[in-house]
PDB file of C-alpha atoms in Angstrom:
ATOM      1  CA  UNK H   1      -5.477  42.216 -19.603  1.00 68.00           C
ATOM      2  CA  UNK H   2      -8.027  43.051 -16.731  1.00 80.00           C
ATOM      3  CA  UNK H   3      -6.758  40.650 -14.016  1.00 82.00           C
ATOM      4  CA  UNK H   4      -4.645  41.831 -11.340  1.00 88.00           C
ATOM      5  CA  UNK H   5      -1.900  38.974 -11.497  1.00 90.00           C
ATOM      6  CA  UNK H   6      -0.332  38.136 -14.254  1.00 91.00           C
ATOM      7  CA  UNK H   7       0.153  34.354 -14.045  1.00 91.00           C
ATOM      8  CA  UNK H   8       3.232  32.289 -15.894  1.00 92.00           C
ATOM      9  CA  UNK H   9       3.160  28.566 -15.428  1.00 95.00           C
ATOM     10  CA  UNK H  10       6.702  27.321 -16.543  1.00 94.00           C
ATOM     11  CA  UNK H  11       6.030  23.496 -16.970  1.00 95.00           C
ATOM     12  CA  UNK H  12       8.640  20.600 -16.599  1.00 94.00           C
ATOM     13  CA  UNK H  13      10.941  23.759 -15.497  1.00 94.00           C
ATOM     14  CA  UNK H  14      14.228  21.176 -15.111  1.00 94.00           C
ATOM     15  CA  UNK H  15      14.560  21.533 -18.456  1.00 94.00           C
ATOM     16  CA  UNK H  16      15.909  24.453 -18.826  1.00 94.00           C
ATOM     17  CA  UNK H  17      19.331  25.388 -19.870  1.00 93.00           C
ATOM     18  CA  UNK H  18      22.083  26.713 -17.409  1.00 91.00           C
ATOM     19  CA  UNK H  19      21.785  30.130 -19.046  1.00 92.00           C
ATOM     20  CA  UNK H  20      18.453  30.172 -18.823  1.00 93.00           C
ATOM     21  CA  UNK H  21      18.562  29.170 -15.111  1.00 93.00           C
ATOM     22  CA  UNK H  22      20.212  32.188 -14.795  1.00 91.00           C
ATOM     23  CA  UNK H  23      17.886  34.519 -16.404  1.00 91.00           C
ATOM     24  CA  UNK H  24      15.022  33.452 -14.227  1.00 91.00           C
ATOM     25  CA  UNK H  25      16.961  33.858 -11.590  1.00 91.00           C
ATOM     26  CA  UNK H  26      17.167  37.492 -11.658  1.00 88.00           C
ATOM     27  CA  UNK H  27      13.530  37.565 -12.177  1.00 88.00           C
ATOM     28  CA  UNK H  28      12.609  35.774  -9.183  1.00 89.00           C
ATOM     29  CA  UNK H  29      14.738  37.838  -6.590  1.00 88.00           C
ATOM     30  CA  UNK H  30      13.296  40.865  -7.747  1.00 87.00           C
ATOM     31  CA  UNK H  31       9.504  39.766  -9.114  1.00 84.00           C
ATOM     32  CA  UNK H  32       7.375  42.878 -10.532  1.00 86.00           C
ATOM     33  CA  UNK H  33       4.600  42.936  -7.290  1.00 88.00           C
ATOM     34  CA  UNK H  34       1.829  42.012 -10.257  1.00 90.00           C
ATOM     35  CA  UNK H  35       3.313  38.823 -11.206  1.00 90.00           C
ATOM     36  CA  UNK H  36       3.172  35.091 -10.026  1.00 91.00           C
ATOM     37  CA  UNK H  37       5.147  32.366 -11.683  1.00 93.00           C
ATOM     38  CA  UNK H  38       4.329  28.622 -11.097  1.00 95.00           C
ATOM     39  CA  UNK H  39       7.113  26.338 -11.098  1.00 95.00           C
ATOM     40  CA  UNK H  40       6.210  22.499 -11.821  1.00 95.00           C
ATOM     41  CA  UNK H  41       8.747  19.835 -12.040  1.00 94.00           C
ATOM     42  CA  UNK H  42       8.885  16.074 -11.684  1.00 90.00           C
ATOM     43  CA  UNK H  43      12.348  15.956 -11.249  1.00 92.00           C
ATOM     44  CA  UNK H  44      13.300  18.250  -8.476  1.00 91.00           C
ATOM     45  CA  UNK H  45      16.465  17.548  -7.862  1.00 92.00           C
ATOM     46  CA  UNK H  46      17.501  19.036 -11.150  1.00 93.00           C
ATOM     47  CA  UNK H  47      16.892  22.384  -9.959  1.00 93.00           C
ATOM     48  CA  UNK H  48      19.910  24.571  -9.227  1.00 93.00           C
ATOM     49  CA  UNK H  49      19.652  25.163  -5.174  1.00 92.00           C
ATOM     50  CA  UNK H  50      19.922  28.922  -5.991  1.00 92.00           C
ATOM     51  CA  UNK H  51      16.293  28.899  -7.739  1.00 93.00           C
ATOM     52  CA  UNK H  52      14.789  25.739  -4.874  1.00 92.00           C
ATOM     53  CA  UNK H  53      16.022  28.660  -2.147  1.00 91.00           C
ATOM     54  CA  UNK H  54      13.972  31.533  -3.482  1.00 91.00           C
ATOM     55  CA  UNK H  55      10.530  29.880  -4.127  1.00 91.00           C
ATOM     56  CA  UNK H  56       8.007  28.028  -1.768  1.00 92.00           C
ATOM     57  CA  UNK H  57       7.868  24.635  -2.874  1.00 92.00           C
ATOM     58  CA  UNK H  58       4.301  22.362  -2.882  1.00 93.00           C
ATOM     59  CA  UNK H  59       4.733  18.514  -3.227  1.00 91.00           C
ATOM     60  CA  UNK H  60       1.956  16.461  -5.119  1.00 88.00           C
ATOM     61  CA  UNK H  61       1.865  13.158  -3.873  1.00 87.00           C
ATOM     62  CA  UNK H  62      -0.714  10.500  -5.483  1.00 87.00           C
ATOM     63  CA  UNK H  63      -4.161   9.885  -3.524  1.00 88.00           C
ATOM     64  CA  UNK H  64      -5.032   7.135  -1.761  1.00 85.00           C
ATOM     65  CA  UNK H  65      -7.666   4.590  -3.686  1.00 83.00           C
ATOM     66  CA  UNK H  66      -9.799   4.787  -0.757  1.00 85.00           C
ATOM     67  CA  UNK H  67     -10.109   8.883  -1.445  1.00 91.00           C
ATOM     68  CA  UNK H  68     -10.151   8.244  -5.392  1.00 91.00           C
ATOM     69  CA  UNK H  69     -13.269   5.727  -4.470  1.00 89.00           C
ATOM     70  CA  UNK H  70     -15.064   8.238  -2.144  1.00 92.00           C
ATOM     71  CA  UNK H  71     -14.556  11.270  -4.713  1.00 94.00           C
ATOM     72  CA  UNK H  72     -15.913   9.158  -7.663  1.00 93.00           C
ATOM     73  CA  UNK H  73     -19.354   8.182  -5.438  1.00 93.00           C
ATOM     74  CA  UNK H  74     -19.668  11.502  -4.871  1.00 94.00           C
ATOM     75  CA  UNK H  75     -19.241  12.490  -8.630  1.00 94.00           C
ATOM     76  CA  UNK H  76     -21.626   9.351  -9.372  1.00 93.00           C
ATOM     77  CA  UNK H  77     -24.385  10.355  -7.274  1.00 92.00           C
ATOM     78  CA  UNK H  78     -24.444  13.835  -8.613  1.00 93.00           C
ATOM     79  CA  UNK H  79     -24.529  12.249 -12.069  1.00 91.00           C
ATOM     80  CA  UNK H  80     -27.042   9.861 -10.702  1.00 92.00           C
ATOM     81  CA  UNK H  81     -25.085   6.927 -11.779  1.00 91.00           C
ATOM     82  CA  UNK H  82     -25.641   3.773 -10.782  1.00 92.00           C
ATOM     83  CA  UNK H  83     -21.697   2.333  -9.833  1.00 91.00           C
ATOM     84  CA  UNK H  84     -21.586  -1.091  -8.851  1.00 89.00           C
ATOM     85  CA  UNK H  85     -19.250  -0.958  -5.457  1.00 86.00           C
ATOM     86  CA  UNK H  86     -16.769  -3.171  -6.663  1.00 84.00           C
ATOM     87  CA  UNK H  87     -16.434  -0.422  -9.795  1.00 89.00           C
ATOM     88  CA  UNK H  88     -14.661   2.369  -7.969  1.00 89.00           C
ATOM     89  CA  UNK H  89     -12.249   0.396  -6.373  1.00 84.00           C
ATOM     90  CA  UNK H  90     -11.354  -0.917 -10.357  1.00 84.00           C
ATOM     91  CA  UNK H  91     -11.454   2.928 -10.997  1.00 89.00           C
ATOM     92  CA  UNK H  92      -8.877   3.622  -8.377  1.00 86.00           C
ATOM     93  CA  UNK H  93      -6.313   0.980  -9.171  1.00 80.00           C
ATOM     94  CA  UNK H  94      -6.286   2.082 -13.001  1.00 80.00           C
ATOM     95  CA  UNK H  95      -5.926   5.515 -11.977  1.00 84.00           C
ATOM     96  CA  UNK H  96      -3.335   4.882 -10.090  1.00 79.00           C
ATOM     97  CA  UNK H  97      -3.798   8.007  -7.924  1.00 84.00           C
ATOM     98  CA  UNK H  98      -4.539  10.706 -10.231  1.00 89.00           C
ATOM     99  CA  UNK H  99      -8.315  12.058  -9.866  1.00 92.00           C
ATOM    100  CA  UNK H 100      -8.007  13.176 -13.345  1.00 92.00           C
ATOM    101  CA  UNK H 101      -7.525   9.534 -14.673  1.00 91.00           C
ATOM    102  CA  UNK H 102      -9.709   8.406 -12.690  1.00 92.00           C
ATOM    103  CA  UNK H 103     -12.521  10.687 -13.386  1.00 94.00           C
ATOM    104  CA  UNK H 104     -11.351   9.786 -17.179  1.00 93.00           C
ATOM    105  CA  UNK H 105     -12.437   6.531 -17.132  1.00 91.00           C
ATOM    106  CA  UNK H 106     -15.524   7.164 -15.177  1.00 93.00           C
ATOM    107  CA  UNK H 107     -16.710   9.231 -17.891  1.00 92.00           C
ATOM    108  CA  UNK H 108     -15.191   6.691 -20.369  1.00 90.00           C
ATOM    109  CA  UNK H 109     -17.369   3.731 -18.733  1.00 91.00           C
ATOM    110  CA  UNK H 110     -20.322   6.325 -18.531  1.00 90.00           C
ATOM    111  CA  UNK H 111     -20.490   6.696 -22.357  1.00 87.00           C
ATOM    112  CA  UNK H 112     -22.208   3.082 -22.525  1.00 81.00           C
ATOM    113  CA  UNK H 113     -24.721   3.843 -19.994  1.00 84.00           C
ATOM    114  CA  UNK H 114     -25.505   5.276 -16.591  1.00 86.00           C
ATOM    115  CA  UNK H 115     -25.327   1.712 -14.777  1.00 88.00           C
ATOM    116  CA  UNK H 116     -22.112   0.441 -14.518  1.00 91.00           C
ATOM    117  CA  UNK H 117     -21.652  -2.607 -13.525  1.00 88.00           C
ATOM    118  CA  UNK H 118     -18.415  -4.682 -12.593  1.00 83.00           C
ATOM    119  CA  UNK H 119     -18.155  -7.179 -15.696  1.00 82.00           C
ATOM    120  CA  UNK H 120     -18.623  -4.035 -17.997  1.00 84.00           C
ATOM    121  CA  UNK H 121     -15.971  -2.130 -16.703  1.00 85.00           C
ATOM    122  CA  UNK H 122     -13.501  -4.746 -16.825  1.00 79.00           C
ATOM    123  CA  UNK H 123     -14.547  -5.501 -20.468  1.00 78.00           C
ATOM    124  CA  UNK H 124     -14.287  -2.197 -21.449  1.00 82.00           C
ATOM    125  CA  UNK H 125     -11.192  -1.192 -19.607  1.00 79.00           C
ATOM    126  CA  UNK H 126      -9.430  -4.401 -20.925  1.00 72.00           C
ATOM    127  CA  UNK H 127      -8.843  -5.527 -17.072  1.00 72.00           C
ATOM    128  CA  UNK H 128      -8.356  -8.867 -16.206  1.00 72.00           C
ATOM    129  CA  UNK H 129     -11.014 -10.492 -13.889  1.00 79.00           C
ATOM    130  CA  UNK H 130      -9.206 -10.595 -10.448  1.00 83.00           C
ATOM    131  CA  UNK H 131     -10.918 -13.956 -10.044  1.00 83.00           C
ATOM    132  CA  UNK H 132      -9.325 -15.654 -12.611  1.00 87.00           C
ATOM    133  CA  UNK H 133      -5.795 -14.059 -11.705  1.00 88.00           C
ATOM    134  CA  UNK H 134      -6.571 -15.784  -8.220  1.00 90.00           C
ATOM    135  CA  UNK H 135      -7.330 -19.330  -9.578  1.00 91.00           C
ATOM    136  CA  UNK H 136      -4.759 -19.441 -11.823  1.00 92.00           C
ATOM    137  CA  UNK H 137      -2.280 -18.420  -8.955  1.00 93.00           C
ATOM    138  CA  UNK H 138      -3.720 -20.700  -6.766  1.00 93.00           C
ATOM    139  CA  UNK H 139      -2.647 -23.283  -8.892  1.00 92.00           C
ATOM    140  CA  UNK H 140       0.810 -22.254  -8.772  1.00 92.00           C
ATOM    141  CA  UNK H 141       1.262 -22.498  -5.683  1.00 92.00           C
ATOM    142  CA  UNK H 142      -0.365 -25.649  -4.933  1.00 91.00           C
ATOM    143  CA  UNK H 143       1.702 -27.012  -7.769  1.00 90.00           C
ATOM    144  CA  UNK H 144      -1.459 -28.386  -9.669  1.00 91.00           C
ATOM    145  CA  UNK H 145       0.007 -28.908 -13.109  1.00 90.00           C
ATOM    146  CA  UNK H 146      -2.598 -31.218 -14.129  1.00 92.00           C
ATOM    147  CA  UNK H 147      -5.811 -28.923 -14.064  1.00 92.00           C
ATOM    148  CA  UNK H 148      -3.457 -25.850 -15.402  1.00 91.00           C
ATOM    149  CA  UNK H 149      -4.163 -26.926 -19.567  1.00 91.00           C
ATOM    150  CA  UNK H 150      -7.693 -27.081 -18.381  1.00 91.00           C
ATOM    151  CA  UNK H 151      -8.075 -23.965 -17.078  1.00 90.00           C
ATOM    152  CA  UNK H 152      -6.021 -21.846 -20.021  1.00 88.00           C
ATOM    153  CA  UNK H 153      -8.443 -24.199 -22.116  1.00 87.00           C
ATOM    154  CA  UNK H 154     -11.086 -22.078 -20.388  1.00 85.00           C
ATOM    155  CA  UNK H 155      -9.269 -18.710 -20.409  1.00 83.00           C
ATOM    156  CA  UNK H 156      -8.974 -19.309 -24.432  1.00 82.00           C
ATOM    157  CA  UNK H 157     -12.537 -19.839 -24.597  1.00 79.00           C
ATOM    158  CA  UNK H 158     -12.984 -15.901 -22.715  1.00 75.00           C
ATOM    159  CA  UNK H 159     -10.933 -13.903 -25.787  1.00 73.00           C
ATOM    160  CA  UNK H 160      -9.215 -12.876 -23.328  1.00 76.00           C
ATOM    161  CA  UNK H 161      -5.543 -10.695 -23.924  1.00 78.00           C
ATOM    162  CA  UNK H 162      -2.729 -13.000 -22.873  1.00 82.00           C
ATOM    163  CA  UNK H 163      -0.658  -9.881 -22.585  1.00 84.00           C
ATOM    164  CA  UNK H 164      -2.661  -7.786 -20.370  1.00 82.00           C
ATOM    165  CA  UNK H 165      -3.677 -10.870 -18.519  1.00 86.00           C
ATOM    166  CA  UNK H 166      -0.017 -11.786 -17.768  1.00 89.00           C
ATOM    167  CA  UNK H 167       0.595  -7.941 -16.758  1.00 87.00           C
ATOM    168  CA  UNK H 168      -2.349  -7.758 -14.285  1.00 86.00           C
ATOM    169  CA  UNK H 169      -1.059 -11.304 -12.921  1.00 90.00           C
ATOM    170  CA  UNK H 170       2.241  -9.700 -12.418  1.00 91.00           C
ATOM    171  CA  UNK H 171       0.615  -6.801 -10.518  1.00 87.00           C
ATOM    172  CA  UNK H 172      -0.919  -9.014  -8.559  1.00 88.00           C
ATOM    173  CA  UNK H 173       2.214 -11.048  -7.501  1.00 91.00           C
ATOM    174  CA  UNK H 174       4.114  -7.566  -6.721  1.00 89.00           C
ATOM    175  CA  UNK H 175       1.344  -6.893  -4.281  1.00 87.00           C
ATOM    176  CA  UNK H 176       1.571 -10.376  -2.677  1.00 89.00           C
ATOM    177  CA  UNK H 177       5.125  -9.691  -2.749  1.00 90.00           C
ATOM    178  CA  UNK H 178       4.948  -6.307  -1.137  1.00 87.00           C
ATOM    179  CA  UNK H 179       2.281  -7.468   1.632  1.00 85.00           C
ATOM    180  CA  UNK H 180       4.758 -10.499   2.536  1.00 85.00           C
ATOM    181  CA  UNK H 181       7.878  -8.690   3.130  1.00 84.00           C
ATOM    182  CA  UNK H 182       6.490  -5.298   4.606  1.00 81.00           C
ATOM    183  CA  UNK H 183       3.562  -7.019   6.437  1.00 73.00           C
ATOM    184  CA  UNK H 184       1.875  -3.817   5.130  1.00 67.00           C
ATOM    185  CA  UNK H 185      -0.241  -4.227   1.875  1.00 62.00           C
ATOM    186  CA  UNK H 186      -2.530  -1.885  -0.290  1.00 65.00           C
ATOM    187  CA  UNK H 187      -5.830  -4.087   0.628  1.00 66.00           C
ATOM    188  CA  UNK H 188      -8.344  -1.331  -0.011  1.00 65.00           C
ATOM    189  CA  UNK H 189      -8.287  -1.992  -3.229  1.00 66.00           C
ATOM    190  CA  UNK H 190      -9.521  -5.528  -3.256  1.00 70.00           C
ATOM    191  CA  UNK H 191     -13.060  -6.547  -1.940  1.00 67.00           C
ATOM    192  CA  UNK H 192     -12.848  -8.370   1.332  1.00 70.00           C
ATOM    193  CA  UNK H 193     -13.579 -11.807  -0.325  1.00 73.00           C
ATOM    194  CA  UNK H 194     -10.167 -10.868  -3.282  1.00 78.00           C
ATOM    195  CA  UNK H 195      -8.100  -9.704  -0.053  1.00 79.00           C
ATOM    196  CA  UNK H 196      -8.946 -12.944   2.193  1.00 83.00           C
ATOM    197  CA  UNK H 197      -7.410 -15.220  -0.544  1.00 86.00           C
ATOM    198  CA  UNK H 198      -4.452 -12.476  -1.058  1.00 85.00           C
ATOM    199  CA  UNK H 199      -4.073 -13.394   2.584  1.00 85.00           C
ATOM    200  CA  UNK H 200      -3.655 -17.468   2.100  1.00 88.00           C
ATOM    201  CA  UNK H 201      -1.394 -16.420  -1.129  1.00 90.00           C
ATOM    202  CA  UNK H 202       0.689 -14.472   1.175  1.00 87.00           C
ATOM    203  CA  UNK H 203       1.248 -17.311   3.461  1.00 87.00           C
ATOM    204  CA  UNK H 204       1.528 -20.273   1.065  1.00 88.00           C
ATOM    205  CA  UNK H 205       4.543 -19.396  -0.731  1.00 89.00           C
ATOM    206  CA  UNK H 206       7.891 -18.924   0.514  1.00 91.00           C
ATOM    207  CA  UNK H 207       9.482 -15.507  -0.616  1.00 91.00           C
ATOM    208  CA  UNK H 208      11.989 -17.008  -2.347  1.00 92.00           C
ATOM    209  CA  UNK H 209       9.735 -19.416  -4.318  1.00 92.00           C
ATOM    210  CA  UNK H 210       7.305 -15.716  -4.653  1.00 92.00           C
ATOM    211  CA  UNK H 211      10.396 -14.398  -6.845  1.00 94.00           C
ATOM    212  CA  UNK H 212      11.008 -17.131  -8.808  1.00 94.00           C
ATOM    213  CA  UNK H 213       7.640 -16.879 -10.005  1.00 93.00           C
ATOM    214  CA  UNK H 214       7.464 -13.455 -10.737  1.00 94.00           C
ATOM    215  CA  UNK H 215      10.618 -14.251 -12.823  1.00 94.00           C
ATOM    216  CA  UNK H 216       8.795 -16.552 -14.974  1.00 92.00           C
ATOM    217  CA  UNK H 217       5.850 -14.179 -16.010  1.00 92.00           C
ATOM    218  CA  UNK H 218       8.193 -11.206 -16.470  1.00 92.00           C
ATOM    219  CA  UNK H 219       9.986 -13.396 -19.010  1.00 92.00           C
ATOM    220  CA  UNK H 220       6.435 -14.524 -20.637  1.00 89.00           C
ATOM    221  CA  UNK H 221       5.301 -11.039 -20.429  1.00 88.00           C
ATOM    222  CA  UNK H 222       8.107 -10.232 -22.457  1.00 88.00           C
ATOM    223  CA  UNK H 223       7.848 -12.536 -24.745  1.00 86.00           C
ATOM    224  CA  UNK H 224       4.602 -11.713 -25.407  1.00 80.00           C
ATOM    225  CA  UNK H 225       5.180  -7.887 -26.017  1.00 76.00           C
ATOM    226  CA  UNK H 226       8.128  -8.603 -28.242  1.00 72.00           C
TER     227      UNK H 226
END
């Protein structure tokens, strides 16, 4: 009532009906001079051309983990937390872009102390330790079949989730996938040490081979969510 705008946020705004559509279309060609609206959509192309053509249209595109990492450090030291390195790169690939999800589970890991270290997180986040993804992978592909039953002998010994630990296995095959075809993978989210071994992944399996296996834990990881 005392602000000089009057704001309307119309959210998800391809929803709309036809008729509806054409309402706010007469509103936006002639707009009172006190009045703003916000149009936000995830599916643009759902908007009739005749509304696209009278607003001015902002795209949102998902941050990079190396910005995600820098903006949580700077959140941490404010805090005065004490964020083990390794932390805010796990931060940024859960977040998957989105500051606000990633500030989420900062303040999520926060709420069992101010030092946060790298084996917490994971535990508490339910994330798969990349190290074990590795071995297990390395295996694979060197075709090892006789220390596999010793090593899931280990795994079972860890509690770990066989479901979340196949999904985070598959993750990490799409992005030895990805960096093998493109030549162009999303390394800043590894340490130097996880990347260096992506590296000898990368170039120890054949792409076709690479598929094949993927194919194999997409089955298991359906099986295990069914």
């Amino acid at each position: 009532t005392e602000g000089v705008y009057k704001v309307f946020i119309i959210d998800e705004v391809h929803m709309l009906s036809n008729p509806a559509f054409n309402a706010l279309l007469k509103t936006l060609e002639e707009p009172p001079l006190h009045t703003v609206f916000i149009l936000a959509t995830t599916e643009i192309y759902k908007l009739p051309l005749t509304i696209i053509s009278r607003t001015q249209r902002f795209d949102f595109r998902p941050l990079s983990h190396a910005n995600v990492a820098a903006h949580l450090k700077d959140v941490a030291k404010k805090e005065k937390l004490t964020v083990e390195e390794d932390v805010y790169r796990l931060i940024a690939n859960q977040a998957g872009g989105s500051l606000r999800d990633a500030l989420s589970v900062l303040e999520k890991l926060r709420s069992t102390g101010d030092q946060i270290n790298l084996k917490s997180a994971q535990e508490s986040l339910g994330v798969s330790d990349i190290a074990l993804i590795q071995e297990l992978i390395t295996l694979v592909f060197n075709k090892d079949a006789g220390n596999i039953p010793s090593f899931f002998d280990r795994l079972l010994a860890t509690g770990v989730d066989y479901n979340l630990f196949c999904k985070d296995i598959l993750e990490y095959l799409r992005a030895i996938l990805v960096y093998k075809v493109s030549g162009q993978g999303n390394l800043e989210q590894y340490t130097s040490e996880v990347a260096n071994i992506l590296e000898t992944h990368k170039q120890s399996v054949a792409t076709a081979e690479l598929l094949f296996i993927i194919r194999l834990f997409l089955r298991a990881y359906k099986e295990f969510a069914s």
